[in-house]
XYZ file of C-alpha atoms in Angstrom:
405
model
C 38.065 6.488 10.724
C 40.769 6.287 8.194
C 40.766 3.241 5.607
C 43.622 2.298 2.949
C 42.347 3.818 -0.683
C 42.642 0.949 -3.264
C 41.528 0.513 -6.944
C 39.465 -3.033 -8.194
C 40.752 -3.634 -11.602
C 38.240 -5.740 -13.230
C 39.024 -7.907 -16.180
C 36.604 -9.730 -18.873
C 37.944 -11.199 -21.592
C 41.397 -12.347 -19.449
C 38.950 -14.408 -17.551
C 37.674 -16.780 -20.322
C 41.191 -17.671 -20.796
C 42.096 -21.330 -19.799
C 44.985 -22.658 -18.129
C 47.268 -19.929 -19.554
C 44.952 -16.859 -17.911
C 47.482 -16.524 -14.789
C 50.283 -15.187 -17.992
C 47.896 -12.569 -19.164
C 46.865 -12.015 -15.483
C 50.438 -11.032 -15.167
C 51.084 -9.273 -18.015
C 48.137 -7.061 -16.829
C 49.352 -6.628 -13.522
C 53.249 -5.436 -15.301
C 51.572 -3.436 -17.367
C 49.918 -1.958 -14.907
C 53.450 -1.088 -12.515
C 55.253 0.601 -15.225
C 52.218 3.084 -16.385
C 51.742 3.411 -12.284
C 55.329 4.475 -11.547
C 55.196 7.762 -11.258
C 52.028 7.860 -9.037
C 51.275 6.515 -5.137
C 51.093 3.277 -4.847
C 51.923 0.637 -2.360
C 51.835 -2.688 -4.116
C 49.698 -4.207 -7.081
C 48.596 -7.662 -6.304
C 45.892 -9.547 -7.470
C 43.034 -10.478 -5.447
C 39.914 -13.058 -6.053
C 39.883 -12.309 -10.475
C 40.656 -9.213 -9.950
C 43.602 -6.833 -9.784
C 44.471 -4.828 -6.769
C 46.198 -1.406 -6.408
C 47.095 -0.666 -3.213
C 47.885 3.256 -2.398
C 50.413 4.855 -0.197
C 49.225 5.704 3.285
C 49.710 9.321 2.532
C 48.264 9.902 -0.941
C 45.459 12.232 -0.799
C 41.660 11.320 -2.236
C 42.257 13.057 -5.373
C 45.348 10.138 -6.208
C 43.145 7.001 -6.829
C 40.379 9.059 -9.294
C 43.651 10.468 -11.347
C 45.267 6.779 -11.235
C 41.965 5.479 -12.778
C 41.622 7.574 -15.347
C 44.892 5.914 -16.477
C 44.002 2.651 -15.572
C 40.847 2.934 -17.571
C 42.258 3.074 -20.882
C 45.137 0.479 -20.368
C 44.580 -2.329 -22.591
C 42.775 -5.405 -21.022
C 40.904 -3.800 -18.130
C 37.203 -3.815 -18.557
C 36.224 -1.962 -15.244
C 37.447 0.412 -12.513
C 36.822 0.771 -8.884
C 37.971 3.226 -6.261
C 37.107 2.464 -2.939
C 38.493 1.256 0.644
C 40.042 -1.618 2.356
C 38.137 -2.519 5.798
C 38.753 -5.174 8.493
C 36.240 -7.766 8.244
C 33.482 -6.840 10.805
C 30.693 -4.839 9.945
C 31.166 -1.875 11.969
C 34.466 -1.138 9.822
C 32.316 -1.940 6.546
C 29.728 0.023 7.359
C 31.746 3.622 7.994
C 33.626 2.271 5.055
C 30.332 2.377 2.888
C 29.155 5.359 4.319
C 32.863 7.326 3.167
C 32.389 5.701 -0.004
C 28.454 6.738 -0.542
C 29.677 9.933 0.321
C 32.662 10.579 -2.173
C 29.934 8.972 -5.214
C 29.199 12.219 -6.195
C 25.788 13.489 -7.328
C 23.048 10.745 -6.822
C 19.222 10.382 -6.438
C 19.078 6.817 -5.596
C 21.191 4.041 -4.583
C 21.597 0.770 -3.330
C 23.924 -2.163 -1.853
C 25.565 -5.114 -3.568
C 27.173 -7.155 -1.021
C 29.067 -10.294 -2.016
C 30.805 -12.759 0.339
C 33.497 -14.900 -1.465
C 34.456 -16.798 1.404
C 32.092 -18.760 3.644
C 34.662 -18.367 7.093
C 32.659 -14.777 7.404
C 29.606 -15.322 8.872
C 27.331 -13.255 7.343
C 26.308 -13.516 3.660
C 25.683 -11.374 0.975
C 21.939 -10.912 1.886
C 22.592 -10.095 5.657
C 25.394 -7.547 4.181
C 23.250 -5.961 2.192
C 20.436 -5.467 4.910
C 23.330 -4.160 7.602
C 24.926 -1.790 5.240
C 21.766 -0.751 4.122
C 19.949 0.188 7.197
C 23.295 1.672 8.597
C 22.921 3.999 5.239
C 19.480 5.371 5.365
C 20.354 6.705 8.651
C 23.224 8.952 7.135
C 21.422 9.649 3.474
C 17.667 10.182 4.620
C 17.251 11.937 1.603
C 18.391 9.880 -0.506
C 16.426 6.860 -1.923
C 16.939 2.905 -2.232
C 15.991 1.922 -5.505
C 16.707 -1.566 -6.617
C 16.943 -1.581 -10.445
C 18.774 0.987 -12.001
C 20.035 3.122 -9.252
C 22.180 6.097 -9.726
C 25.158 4.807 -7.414
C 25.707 1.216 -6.282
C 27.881 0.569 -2.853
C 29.713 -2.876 -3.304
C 31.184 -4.320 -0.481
C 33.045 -7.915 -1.316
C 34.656 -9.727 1.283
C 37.615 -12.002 0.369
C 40.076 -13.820 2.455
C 41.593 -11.644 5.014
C 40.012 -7.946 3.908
C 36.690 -6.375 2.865
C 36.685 -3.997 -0.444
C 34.075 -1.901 -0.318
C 33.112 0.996 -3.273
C 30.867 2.551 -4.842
C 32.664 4.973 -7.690
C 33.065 2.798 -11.124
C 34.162 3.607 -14.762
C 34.434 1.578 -17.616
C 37.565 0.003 -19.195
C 38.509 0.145 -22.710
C 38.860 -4.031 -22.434
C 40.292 -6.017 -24.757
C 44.015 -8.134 -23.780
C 47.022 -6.770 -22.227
C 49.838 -5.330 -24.474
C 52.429 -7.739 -24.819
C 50.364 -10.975 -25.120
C 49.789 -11.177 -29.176
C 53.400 -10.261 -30.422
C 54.591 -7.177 -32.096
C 53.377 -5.203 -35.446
C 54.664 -2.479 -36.922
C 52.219 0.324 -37.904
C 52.233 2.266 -40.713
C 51.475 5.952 -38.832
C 50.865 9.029 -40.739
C 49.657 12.143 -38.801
C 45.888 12.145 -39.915
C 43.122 10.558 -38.152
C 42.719 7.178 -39.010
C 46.117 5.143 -38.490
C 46.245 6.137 -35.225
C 43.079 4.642 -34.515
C 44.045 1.394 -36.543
C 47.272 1.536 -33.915
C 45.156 1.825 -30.911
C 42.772 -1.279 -31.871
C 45.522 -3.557 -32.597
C 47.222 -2.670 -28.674
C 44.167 -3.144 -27.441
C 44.162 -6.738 -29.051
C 47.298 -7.343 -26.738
C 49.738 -6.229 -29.644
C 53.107 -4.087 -29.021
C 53.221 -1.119 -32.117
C 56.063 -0.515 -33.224
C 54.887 2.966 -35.563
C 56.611 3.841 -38.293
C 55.806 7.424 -39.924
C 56.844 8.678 -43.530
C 57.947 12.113 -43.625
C 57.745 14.190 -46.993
C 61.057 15.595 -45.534
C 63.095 17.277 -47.524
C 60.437 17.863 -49.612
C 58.021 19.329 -47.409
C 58.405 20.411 -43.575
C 59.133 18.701 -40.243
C 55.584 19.360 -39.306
C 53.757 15.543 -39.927
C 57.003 14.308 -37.744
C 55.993 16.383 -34.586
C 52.419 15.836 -35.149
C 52.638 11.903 -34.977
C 55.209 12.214 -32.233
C 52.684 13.852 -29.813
C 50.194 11.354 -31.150
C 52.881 8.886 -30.084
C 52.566 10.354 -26.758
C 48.967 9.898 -25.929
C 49.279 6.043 -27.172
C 52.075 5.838 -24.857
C 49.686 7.134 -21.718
C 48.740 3.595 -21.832
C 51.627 1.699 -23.605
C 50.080 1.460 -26.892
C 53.034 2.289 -28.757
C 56.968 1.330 -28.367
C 58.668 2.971 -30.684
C 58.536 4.876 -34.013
C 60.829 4.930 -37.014
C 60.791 7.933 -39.176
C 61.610 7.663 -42.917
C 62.459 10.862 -44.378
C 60.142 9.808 -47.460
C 59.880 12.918 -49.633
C 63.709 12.233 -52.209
C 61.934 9.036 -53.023
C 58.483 10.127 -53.660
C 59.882 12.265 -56.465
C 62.025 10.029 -58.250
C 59.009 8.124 -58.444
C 57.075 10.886 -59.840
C 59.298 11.498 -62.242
C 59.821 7.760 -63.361
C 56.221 6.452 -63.331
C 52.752 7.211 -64.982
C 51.352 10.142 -62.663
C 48.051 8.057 -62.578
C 50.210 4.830 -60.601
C 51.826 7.419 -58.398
C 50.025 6.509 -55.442
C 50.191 2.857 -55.896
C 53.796 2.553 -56.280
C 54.464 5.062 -53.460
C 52.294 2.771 -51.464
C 54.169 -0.805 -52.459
C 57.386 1.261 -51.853
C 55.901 1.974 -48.353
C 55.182 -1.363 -47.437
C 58.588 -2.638 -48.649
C 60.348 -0.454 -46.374
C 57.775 -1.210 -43.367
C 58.722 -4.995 -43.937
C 62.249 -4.534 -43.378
C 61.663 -2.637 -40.439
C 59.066 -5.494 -39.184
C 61.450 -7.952 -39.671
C 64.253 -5.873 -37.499
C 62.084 -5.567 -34.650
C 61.177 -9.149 -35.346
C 57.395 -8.420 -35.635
C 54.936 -10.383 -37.466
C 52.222 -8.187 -39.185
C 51.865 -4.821 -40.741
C 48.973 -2.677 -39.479
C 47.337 0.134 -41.906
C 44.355 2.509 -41.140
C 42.975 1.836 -44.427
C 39.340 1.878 -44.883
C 37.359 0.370 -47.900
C 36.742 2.692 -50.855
C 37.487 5.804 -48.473
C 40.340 7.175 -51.102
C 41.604 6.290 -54.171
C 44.589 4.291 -52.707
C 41.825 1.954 -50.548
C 39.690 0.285 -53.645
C 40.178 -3.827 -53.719
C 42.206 -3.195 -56.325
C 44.616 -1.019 -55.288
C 44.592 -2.667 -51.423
C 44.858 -6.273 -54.102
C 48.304 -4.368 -55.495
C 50.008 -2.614 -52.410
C 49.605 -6.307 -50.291
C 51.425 -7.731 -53.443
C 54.105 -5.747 -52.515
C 55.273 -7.939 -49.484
C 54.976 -11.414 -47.949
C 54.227 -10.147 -44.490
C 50.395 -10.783 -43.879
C 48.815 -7.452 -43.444
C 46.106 -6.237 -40.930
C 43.929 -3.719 -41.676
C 41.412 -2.758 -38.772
C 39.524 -0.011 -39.968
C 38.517 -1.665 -43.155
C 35.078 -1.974 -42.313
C 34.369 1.667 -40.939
C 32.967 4.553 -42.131
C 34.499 8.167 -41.466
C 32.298 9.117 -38.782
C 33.064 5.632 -36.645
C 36.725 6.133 -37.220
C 36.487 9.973 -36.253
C 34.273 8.728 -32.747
C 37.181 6.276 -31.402
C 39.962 8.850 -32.777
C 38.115 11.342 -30.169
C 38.134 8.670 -27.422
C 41.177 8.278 -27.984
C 42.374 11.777 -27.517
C 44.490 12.034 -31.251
C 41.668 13.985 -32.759
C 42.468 17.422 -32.262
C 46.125 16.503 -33.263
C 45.563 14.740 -35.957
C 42.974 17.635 -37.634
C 46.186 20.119 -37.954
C 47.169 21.040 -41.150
C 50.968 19.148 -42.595
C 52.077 18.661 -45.405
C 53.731 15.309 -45.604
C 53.757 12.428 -48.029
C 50.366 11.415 -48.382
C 50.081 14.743 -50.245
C 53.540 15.218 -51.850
C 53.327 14.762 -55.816
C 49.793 13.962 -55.868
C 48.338 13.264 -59.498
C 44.977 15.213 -60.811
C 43.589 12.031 -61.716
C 44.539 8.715 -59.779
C 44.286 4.909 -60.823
C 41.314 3.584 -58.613
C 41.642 0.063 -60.069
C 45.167 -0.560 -60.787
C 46.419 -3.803 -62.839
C 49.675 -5.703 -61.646
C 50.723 -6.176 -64.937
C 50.785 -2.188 -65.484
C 52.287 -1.762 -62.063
C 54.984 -4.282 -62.208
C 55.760 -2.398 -65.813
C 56.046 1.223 -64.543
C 58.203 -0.313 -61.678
C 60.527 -2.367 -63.511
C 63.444 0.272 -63.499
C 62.857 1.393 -60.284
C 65.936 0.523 -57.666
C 63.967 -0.030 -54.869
C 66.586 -2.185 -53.508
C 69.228 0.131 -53.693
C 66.876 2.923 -52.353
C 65.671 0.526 -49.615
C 69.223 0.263 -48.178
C 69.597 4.464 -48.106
C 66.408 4.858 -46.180
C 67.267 2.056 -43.767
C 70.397 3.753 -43.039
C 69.022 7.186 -42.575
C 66.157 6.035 -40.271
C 65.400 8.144 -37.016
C 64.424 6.478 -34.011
C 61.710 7.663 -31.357
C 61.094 5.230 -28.268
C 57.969 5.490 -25.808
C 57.107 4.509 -22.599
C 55.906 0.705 -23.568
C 55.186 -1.713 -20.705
C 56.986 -4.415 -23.344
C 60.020 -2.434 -23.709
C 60.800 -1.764 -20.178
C 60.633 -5.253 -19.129
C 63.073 -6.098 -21.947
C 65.650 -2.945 -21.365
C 65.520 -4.327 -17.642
C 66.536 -7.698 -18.365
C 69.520 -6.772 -20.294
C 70.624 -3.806 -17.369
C 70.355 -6.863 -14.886
């Protein structure tokens, strides 16, 4: 018997919201049909709290498991299911169960969770569980029932209309849909941490807008195609929109050559932030995001964080602040930027580097070195040569549609 593939989309978080959860519902759902577009599906719809992908009559067995392994890291979803749709009588549910038990994979043990959400079927969640059951012992006899932690559970909900029945489940990444908490701008650099800073703000419901500072001409091109394919696995899931490139390296050396080498850093960084504002407040986006960490480098001590936030008005998130090296290294490897991200580039974070750093920097001595700096002047120049990358964002589309229509 042939049954419709679909995909349960389970949500946490979007369900605790009040009367405005049917906007992040949505959002979800959006999300959900631009990542989709390019594989087979019929409709997304949602269903009972939950999401429902519905795939083409003729996509093979192998197109749900690949669709899920997108859908798993999209912001907001906390589970995913592949299964079947079945009429609702229990023949169909039962050879629906049984094609489900069978595609589970490796298992020792299993069991049933039936669940009936609608009272106009007949037969509850007990009786399901004792048809389905029986009807599966007869086709697994070597297989066991096991009641707490089995190895593979077979769901079967029936809703309104349709019966869902699987039993293959990953976890979601969680958190909000992007494009429910505004927009940010990121301050990207090709290493491993800011991309990880990136990925925790999207998955707070944020749209990143990156921005990346190039040593260029000063050093390579290579940091600029590094955080572009970075760019590319946060855009698997929409997690980035765009990214700005600042060809950095001019400025970094007029500084150098204007300020005590031990405030280098410091006044790089302010410089940094300056130019990240203005590009904030083109995109009109709220917050700058850094993947600094606490004491990690010389640039990250209270003081020094105290003296680059001084820089600009723009409140400043900083995600990461909290972690330790081997935490931020874990989610960067999740998140599939590690291997990028530990290639070799020169860029600016290593461009006219002094032997011997300020660690706790004074305003008063920073505002000093600075004072004949022409940051506005050089602010202007670098907005004017900025280079523009876009991504695949869910948030983007749905705007670039609205103005084509």
């Amino acid at each position: 018997m042939h049954f419709q593939r679909i995909t349960l989309v389970h949500y946490h978080e979007l369900g605790l919201k009040g009367h405005n959860r049917a906007t992040f519902e949505k959002r979800l759902m959006r999300n959900l049909e631009v990542l989709l577009e390019d594989a087979p599906v019929h409709e997304i719809t949602r269903i009972s709290g939950r999401v429902l992908v519905v795939y083409d009559a003729a996509a093979g067995a192998d197109a749900p498991a690949k669709a899920a392994q997108l859908i798993a890291r999209v912001p907001g979803v906390a589970r995913v299911s592949c299964g079947f749709a079945s009429e609702r009588n229990m023949d169909d549910i039962c050879e629906a169960a049984h094609q489900a038990l069978g595609e589970a994979g490796d298992f020792c043990t299993w069991k049933v969770v039936g669940r009936r959400n609608h009272t106009d079927f007949p037969i509850d969640s007990m009786q399901i569980n004792q048809i389905v059951g029986e009807h599966l012992c007869g086709l697994f006899p070597d297989k066991k029932v096991k009641m707490k932690g089995a190895d593979v559970e077979v769901h079967v909900e029936v809703v309104q209309g349709m019966a869902y029945v699987y039993a293959q489940t990953m976890r979601g990444v969680g958190g909000l849909p992007v494009g429910t908490a505004g927009k940010v701008v990121c301050l990207l650099s090709s290493g491993i941490d800011s991309p990880v800073a990136m990925w925790r703000m999207a998955r707070r419901g944020a749209t990143c807008i990156a921005v990346h500072f190039s040593g260029r001409p000063q050093t390579a091109s290579t940091s600029e195609y590094l955080s572009d394919d970075i760019c590319r696995v946060l855009e698997e899931f929409g997690g980035v929109a765009r990214m700005y490139v600042v060809p950095f390296g001019d400025y970094q050396r007029e500084i150098a050559m204007r300020v005590p080498p031990a405030l280098r850093i410091v006044i790089y960084r302010r410089f940094m932030m300056r130019i990240a504002e203005r590009i904030a407040r083109r995109e009109g986006a709220k917050a700058l995001v850094t993947g600094e960490s606490l004491g990690q480098v010389a640039s990250q001590t209270l003081d020094n964080l105290a003296a680059t936030s001084d820089s600009v008005k723009m409140q400043i998130f900083r995600p990461l602040i909290g972690c330790d090296k081997l935490e931020i290294i874990e989610d960067a490897k999740k998140l599939g930027t590690f291997e990028i991200s530990s290639q070799d580039a020169p860029d600016c974070c290593t461009l006219f580097m002094p032997r011997a750093p300020e660690t706790h920097a004074k305003l008063r001595d920073v505002y000093d070195a600075e004072a004949d700096l022409i940051f506005d002047e050089w602010s202007d120049e670098i907005m004017d040569a900025l280079e523009v990358h876009d991504y695949r964002c869910p948030q983007s589309y749905f705007g670039k549609k609205a103005k084509e229509n």
